[in-house]
XYZ file of C-alpha atoms in Angstrom:
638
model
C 122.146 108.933 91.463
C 124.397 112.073 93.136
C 127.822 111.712 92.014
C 130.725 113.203 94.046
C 134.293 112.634 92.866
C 137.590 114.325 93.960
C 139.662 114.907 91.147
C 143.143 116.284 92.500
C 144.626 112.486 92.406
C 143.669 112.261 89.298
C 144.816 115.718 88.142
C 148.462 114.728 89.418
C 148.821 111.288 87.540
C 148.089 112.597 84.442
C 149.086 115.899 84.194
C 152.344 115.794 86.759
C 154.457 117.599 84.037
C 151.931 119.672 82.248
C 153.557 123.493 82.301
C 150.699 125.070 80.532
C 148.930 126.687 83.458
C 146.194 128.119 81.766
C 144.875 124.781 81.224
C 145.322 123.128 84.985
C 143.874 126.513 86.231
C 140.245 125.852 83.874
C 140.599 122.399 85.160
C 140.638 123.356 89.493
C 137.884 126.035 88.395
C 135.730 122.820 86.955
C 136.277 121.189 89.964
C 135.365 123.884 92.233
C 132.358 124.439 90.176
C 131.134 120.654 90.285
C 131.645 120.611 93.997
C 129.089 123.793 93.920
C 126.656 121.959 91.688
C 126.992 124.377 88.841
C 127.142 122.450 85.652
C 126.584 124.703 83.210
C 129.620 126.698 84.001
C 131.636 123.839 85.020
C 130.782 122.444 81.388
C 131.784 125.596 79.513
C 135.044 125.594 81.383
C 136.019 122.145 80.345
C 134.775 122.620 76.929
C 137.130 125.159 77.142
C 139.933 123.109 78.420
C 139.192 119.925 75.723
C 139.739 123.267 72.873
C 143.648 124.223 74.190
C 144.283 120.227 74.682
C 142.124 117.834 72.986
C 143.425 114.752 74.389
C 143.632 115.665 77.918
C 141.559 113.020 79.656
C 140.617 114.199 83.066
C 138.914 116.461 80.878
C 137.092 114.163 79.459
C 136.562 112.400 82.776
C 135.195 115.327 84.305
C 132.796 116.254 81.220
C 131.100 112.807 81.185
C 130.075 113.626 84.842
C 128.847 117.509 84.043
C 127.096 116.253 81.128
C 125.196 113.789 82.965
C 124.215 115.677 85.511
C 122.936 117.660 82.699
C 120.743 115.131 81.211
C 123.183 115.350 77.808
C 123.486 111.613 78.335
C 124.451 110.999 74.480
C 127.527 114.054 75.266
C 128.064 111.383 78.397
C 128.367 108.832 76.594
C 130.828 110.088 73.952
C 133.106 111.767 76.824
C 133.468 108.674 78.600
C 134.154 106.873 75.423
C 136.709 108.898 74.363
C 138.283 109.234 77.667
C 138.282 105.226 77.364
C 140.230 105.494 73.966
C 142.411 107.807 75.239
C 143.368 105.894 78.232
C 141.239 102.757 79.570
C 143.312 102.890 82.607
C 142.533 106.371 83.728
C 139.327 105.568 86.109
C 137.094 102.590 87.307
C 134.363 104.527 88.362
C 134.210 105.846 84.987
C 133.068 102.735 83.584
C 129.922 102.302 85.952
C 129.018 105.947 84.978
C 129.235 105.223 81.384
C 126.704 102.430 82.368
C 124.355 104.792 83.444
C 124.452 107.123 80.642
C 123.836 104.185 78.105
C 120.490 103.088 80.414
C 119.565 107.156 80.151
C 119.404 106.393 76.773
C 117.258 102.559 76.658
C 120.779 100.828 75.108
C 120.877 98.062 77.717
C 122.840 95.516 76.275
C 125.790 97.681 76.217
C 125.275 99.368 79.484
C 125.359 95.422 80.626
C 128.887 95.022 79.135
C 129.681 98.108 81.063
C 128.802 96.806 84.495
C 130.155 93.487 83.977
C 133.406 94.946 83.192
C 133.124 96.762 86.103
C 132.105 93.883 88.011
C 135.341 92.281 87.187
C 137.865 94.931 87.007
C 140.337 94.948 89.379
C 140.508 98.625 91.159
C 144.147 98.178 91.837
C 144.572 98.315 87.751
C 143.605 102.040 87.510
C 145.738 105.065 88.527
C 143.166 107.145 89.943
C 142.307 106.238 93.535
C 138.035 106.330 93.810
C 137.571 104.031 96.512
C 134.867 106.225 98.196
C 133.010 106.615 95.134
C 133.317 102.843 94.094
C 131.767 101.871 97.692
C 128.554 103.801 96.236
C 128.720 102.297 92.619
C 128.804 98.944 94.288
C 125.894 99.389 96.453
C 123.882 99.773 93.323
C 125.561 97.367 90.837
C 123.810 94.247 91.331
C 120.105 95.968 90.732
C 121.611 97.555 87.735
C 122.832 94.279 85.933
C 119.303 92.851 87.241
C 117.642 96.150 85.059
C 119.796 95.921 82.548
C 118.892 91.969 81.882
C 115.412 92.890 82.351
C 114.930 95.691 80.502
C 117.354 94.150 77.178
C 114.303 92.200 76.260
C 112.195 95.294 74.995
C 111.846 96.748 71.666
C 112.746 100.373 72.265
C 112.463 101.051 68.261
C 109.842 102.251 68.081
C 109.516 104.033 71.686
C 107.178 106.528 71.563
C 105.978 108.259 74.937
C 102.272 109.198 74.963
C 101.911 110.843 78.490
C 101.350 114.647 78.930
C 102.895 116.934 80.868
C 100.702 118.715 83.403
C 102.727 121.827 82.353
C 103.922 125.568 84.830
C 100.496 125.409 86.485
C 101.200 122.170 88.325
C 105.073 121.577 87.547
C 107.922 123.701 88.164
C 111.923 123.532 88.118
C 111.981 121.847 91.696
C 110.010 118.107 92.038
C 106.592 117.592 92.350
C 105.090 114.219 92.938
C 102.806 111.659 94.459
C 99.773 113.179 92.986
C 96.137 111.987 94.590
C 92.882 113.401 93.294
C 89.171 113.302 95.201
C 86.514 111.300 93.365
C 84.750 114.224 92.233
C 87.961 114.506 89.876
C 87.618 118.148 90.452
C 91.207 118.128 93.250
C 94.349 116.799 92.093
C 96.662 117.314 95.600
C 100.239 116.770 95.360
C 103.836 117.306 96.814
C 106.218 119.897 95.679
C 109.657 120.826 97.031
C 109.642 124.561 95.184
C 109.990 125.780 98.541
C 110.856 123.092 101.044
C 108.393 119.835 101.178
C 104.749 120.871 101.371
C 101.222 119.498 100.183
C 99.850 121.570 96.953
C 96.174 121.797 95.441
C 95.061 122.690 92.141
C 91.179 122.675 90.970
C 90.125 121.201 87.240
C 87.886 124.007 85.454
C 84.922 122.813 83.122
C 87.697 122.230 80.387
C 89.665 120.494 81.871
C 92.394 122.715 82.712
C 93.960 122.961 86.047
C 94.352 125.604 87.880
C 98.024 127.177 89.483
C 98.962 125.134 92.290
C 98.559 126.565 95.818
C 99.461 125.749 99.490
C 96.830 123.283 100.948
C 97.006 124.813 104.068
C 98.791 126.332 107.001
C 97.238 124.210 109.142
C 99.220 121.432 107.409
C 102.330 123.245 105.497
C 105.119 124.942 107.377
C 109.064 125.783 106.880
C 109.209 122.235 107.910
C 108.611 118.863 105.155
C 105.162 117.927 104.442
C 103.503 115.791 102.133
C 103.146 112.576 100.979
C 99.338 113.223 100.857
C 96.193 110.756 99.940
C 92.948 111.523 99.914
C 90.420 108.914 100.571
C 88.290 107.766 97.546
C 85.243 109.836 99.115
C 87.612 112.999 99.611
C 86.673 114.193 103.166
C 90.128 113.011 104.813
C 93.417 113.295 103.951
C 96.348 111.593 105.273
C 100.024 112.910 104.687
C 103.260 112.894 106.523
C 105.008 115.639 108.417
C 108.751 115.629 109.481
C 110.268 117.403 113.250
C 107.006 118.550 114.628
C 106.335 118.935 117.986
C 103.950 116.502 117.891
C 105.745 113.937 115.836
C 106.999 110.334 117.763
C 109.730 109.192 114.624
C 111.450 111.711 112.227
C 108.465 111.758 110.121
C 105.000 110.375 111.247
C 101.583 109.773 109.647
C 98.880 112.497 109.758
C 95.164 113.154 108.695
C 92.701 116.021 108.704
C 89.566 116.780 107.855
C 89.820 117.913 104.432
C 86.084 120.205 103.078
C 85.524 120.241 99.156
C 81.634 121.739 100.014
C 80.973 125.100 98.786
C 84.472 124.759 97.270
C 86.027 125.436 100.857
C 88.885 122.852 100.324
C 90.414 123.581 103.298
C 91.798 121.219 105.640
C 90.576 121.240 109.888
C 91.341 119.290 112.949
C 94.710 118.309 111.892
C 95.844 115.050 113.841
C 98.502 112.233 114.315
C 96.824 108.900 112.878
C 96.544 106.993 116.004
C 98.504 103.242 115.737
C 100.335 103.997 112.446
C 103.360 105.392 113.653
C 107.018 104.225 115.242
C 109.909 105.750 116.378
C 111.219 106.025 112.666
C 110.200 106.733 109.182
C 107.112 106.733 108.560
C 105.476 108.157 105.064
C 103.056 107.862 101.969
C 99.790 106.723 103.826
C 97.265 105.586 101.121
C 93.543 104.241 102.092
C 91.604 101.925 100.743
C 87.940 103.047 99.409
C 86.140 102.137 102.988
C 88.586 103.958 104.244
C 88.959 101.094 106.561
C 92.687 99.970 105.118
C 96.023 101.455 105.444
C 98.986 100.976 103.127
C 102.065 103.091 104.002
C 106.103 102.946 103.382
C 108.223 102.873 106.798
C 111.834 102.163 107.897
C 110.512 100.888 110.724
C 111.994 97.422 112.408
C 110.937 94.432 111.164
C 112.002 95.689 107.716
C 113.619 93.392 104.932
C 114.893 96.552 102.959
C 115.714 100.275 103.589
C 111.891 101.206 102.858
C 109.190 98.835 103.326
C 105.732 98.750 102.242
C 103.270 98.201 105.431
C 99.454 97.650 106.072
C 96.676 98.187 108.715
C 93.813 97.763 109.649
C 91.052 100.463 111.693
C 90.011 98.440 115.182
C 86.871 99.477 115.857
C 88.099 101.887 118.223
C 89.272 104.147 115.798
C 92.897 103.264 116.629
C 95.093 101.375 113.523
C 95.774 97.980 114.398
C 99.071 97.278 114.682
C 101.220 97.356 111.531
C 102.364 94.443 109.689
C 104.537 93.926 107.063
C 103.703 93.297 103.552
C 105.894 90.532 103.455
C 109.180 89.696 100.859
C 106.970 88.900 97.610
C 106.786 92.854 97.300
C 109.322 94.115 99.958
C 112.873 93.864 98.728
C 116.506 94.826 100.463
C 115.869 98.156 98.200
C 113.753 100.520 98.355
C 109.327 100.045 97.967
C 107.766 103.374 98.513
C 104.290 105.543 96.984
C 101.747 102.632 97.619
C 98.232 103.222 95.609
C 95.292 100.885 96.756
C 92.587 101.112 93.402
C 89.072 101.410 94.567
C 88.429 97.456 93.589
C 90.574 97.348 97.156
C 92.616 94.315 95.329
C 94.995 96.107 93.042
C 97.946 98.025 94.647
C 100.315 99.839 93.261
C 104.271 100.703 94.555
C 107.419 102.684 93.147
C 110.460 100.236 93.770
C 113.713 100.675 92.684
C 114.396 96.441 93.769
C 112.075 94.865 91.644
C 113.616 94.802 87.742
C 112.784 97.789 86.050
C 114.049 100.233 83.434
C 116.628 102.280 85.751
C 115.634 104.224 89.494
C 112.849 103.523 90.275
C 109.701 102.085 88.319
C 105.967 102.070 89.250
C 104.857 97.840 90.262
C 101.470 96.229 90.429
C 99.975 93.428 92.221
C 96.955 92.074 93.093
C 95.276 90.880 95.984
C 94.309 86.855 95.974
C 91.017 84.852 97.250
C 93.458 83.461 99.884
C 94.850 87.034 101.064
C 98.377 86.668 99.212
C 99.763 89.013 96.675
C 100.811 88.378 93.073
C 104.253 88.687 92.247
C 104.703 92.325 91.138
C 104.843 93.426 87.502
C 106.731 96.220 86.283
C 103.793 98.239 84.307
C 105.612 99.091 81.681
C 107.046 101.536 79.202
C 103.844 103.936 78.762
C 104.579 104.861 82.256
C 108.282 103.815 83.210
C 111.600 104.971 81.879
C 115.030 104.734 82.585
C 114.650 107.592 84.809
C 112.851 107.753 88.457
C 108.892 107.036 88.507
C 107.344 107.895 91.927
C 103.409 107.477 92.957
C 100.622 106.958 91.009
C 96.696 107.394 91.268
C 93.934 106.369 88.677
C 91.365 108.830 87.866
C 87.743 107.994 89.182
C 86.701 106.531 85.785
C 89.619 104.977 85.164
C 90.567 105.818 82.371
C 93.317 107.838 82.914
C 96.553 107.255 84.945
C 98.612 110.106 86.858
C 101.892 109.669 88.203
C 105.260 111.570 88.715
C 108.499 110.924 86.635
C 112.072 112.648 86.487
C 111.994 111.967 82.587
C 113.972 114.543 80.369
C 111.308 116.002 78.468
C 110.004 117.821 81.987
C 110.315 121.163 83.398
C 112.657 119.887 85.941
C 113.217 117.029 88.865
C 109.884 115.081 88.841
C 107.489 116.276 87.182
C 104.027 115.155 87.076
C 102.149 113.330 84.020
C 98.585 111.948 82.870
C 98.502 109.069 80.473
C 95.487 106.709 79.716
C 94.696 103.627 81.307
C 95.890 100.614 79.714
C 93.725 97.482 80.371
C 96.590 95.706 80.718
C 97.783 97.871 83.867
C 94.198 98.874 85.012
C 92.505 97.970 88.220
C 91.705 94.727 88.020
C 87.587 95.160 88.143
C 86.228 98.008 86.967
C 83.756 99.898 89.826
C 81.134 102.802 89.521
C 81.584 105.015 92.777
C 78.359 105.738 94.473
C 78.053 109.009 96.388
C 75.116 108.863 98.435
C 73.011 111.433 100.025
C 69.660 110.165 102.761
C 67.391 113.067 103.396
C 64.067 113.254 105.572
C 61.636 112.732 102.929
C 58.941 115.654 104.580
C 61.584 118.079 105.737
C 64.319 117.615 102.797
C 67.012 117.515 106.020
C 69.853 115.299 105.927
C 69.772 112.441 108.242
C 72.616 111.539 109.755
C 73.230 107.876 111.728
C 71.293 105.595 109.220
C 72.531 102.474 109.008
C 73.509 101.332 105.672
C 73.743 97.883 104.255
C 74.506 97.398 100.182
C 75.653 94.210 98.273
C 74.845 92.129 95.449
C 71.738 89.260 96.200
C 73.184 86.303 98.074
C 76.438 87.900 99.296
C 77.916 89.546 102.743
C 76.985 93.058 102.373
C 79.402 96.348 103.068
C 78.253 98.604 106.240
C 78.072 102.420 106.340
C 76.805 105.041 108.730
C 75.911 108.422 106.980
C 77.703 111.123 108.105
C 76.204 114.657 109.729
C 75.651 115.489 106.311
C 73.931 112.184 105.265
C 75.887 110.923 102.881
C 77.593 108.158 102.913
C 79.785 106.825 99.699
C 80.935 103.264 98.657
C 83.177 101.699 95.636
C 80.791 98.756 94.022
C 82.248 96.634 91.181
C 80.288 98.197 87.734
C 77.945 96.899 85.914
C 76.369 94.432 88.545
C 72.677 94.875 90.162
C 73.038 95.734 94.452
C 70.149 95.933 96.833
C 70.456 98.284 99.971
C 68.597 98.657 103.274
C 68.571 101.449 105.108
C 67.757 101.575 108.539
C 67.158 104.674 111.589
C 64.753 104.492 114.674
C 62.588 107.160 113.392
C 62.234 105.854 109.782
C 60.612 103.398 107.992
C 63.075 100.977 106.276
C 64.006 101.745 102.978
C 65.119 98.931 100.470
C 65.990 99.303 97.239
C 68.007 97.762 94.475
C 69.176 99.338 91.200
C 71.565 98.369 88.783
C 74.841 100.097 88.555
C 76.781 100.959 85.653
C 79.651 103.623 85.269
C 79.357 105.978 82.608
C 81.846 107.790 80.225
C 83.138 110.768 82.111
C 81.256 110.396 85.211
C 83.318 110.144 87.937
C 81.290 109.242 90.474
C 77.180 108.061 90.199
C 74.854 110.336 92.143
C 71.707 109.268 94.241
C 69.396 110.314 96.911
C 67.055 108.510 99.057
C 64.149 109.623 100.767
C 62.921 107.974 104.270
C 60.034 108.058 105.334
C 59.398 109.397 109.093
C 57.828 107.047 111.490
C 54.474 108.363 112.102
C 54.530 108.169 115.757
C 57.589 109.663 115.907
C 57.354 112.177 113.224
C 57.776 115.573 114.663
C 56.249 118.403 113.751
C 57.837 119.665 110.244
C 59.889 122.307 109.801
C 61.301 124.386 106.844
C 64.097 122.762 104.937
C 67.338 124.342 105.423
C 70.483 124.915 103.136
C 73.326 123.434 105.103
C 75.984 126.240 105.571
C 79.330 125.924 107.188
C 79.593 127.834 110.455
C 82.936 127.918 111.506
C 86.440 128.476 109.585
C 90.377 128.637 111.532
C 92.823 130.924 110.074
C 96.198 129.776 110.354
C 99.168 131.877 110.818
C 103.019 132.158 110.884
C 105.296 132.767 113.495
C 105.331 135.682 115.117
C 102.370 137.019 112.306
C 99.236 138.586 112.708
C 98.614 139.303 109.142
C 95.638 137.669 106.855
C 96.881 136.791 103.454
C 94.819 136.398 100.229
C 93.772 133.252 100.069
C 92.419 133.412 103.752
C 90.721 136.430 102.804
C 88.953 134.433 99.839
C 87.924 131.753 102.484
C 86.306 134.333 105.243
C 84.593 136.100 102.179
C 82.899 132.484 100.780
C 82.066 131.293 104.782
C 80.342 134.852 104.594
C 78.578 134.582 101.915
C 76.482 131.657 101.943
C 74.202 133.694 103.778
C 71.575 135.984 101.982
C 70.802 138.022 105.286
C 74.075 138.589 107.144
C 72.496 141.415 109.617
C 70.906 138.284 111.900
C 74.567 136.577 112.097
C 76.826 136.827 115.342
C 80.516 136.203 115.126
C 82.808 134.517 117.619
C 86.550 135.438 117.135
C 89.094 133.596 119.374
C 92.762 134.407 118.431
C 95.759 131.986 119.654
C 99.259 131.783 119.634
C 101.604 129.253 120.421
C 103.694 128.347 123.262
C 107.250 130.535 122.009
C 107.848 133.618 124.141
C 106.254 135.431 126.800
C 102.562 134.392 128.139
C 101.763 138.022 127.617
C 103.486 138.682 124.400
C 101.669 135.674 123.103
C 98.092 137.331 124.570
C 98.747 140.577 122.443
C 99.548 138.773 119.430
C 96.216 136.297 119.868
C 94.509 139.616 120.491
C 96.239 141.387 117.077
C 95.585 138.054 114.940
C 91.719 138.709 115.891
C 91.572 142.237 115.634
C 92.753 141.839 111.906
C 90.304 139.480 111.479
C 87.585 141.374 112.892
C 88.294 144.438 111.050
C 88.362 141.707 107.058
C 85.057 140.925 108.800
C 83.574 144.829 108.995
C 85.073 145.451 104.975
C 82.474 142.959 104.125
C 79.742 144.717 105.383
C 79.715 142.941 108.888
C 78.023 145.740 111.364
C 80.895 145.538 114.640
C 78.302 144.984 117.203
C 77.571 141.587 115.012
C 81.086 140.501 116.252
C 82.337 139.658 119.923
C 86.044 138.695 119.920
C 89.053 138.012 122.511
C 92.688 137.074 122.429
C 92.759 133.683 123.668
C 96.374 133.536 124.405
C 98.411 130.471 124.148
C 96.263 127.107 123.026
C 97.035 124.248 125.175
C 97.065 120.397 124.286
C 99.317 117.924 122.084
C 99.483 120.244 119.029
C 101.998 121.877 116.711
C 103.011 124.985 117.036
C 101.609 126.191 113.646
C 98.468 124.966 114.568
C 98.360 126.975 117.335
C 98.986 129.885 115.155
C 95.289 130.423 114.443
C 91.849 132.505 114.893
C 88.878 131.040 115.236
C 85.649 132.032 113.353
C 82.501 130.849 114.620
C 79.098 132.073 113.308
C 75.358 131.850 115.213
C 72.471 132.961 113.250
């Protein structure tokens, strides 16, 4: 919670005839330096002050502010205290921050006392006029007492935090949260604000170790706010939120893309607005059930009980999101529910809320899903992941064993930070499932097949439909430990049923199988060759007004390059664009420049010139942003 206080009323009821101007001159530089945010010097100064006049309370008034802002919340709590002993009548709002330095530090019961006598004071009995501030503190003050009450009833003895820090490859001084990983395990994609809002991605290494975040995209992140991001459980989409683009119907709306972790592209293509989700307002922190079929998102939208809401949908058949609805007032509150997480069992969801009772801010919730469609009251998950401090999104890893999730505690390298902890049962998913990532190949060529019908289930019950994909694969969340038969079914197969038993093991994140149809004999073709499945085409992305390739976009034209063994047989399409800003033939050059540079990355890689054919293709046309506009396109024949 921001506190802003002006302190010149204050300064002339206690100090009206104080002639030592040294002291009242350290005091208005304290103040100035507050208003500018910088604590550390403001606290200096009015340690400084406290040494000439130790019982000068505005002092001490001031300094329990500083110091909280500085997470010194046991310094807090002794300025306000003293300033209390020194004179109780000084400040009301003082009391309701004294509150909030005792919940910093898990002593509820007398942060309670606090708020009730705040509750009950009488504003008129206290010289210093705070009425703007107060307005704030009151907004607040009934959640607090409800925290305070419910968090009283815990031992916090023998508190000891067992989550780790992801540490300076994921976290930095600015906040980074909402963390989502793939169900390989291998992507953890997050949010940072380091340098405005925008999505992040870091890869896990065979020990473990992640590697330094980087920008998921320009095709996604721009000098604008992005992120919010989800992956679905198979990790081939990814839905986030982007504020004041072009393209964008409220201040923020709900996006997805295509996002490609073969051959370790994991780049993002074909960025687009998720058709039925959005409204003319807020609308953020998509998250997608395992069939990919289910949407859970946070909106201010109308119809709303609180300032955020927690809302769900459901894909038509069409491809368009049904309409909305609301999740309804046994999770929404008049506060704030935000960072929904639906676990892969599709029943057990998880929300930050700051209305439900909690330890302080906001807290991570979970509910579950009932036979008759209703959700379970929500239950605070506890202290291995909550504090008194703000908790926002979490995500289970694919075995479920361990938990990540963002938090503003103190022992971070600044704002929200974000941390891994393991699973407790009690707070788990609540069934257990072994991912199956499928892959259906023609059994005489080895080639994917692609449009198979897929039907899977246990014996006796309705089963889940798929389609593979161009790829053939085609991936489902099955409770563990349970036997499933499947039938698979194409026009120029025979049908393949099978049943297996499946059981998730330690450290596998996801269970790996392949089938093998059989082509119908009068409609087998002649058999060719397998082939390895390459990717053929890659965009570049660039920024205003830029023509220049940077290093990570180099990487990605050198891997699309190199999954070929003989490049002499390959022709390359380049197509530059440029978006709508300036002149039509301003914007040709550049198109024809953002090529060009491409072209000649192409030729340093051993690409021959008369292998490429390439064009500026001017301004791109169509309901797009503008930074996706910014872009070259790479296509490759062989």
């Amino acid at each position: 919670m921001f506190i802003c206080c002006t302190f010149s009323t204050i300064i002339r009821a206690q100090d009206q005839n104080n002639t030592k101007k040294p002291v009242k001159v350290l005091l208005q530089e304290a103040e100035g330096l507050i208003n500018k945010r910088d604590y550390r010097k403001a606290k200096k100064t009015l340690e400084a002050v406290i040494n000439k006049r130790k019982s000068f309370v505005v002092a001490y008034r001031m300094l329990g502010i500083v110091y909280s802002q500085l997470r010194l919340f046991d310094d807090a709590v002794a300025a306000y205290e003293k300033l209390f002993e020194l004179d109780p009548t000084l400040s009301k709002a003082a009391i309701f921050e004294c509150a909030m330095a005792y919940m910093k530090n898990y002593k509820y019961n007398k942060a309670l006392s606090y708020l009730n006598l705040y509750k009950n004071a009488n504003p008129n009995d206290y010289k210093s006029d705070e009425q703007t501030v107060q307005l704030g503190y009151n907004m607040y003050l009934k959640n607090e007492i409800m925290n305070c009450r419910f968090a009283r009833n815990f031992d916090f003895t023998q508190l000891e935090l067992v989550n780790e820090n992801l540490g300076p490859a994921i976290n930095s001084w600015a906040d980074e949260y909402l963390p989502t990983l793939t169900g390989d395990n291998r992507w953890l994609i997050f949010t940072s604000n380091r340098n405005g809002e925008n999505i992040l991605m870091s890869k896990c290494n065979a020990f473990g170790k992640w590697s330094v975040a980087r920008s998921i995209s320009k095709a996604i992140n721009t000098p604008r706010n992005e992120g919010m991001a989800k992956l679905s459980v198979c990790g081939r989409t990814i839905y986030f939120s982007a504020c004041a683009w072009e393209n964008v119907e409220g201040g923020c709306d709900i996006f997805e893309a295509d996002f490609d972790t073969q051959n370790d592209f994991a780049v993002v293509d074909d960025v687009r607005p998720s058709l039925g989700l959005n409204s003319k307002k807020w609308d953020s922190q998509p998250a997608i059930s395992c069939d990919g079929k289910t949407m859970y998102f946070s909106s201010s939208r109308k119809g709303n009980i609180g300032g955020a809401d927690l809302w769900v949908s459901t894909l038509g058949d069409d491809g368009i999101w049904d309409p909305p609805v609301n999740m309804g007032a046994i999770i929404n509150t008049n506060q704030d529910e935000e960072a929904p997480y639906i676990a892969p069992d599709g029943i057990t969801l998880y929300f930050s809320s700051n209305g439900h009772p909690g330890f302080g801010e906001a807290d991570i919730f979970r509910t579950v899903k009932q036979e008759d469609g209703s959700w379970s009251n929500p239950v605070n998950i506890g202290l291995a992941v909550n504090t008194p401090f703000r908790e926002a999104g979490i995500v289970v890893s694919p075995d479920g064993e361990t938990a990540y999730y963002s938090s503003a505690q103190n022992n971070g390298l600044g704002g929200l930070d974000i941390y891994k902890v393991r699973m407790d049962k009690d707070i788990a998913p609540e069934v257990a499932n072994v991912m199956m990532n499928a892959y259906v190949y023609d059994a005489a060529t080895k080639e994917p097949v692609s449009n198979v019908d897929v039907k899977i289930g246990k014996s006796g019950n309705q089963k889940q439909k798929f389609v593979t994909d161009k790829n053939g694969r085609f991936f489902v969340c099955l409770t563990d430990s349970a036997s499933y038969s499947y039938i698979l079914m194409h026009d120029n197969y025979q049908t393949f049923v099978g049943a297996d038993f499946f059981k998730r093991q330690k450290n596998q994140a996801t269970k790996k199988i392949e089938i093998f149809l059989v082509p119908n004999i009068e409609k087998q073709e002649k058999k060719v060759p397998p082939k390895v499945k390459k990717r053929k085409n890659l965009s570049v992305y660039f920024d205003s007004g830029d023509h220049k390739i940077t290093e990570v976009q180099k990487e990605q034209i050198q891997i699309l390059v190199n999954q070929f063994i003989d490049k002499t047989a390959l022709k390359f399409d380049v197509i530059g664009f440029a978006d709508d800003v300036g002149e039509k033939y301003s914007n040709l050059a550049l198109s024809e420049d953002r090529a060009k540079n491409v072209v000649a990355y192409l030729t340093s890689l051993g690409i021959n010139p008369e292998q490429i054919v390439f064009k500026g293709g001017g301004v791109v046309k169509g309901d797009l942003a503008k930074h996706q506009k910014r872009r070259v396109e790479i296509r490759i024949s062989d």
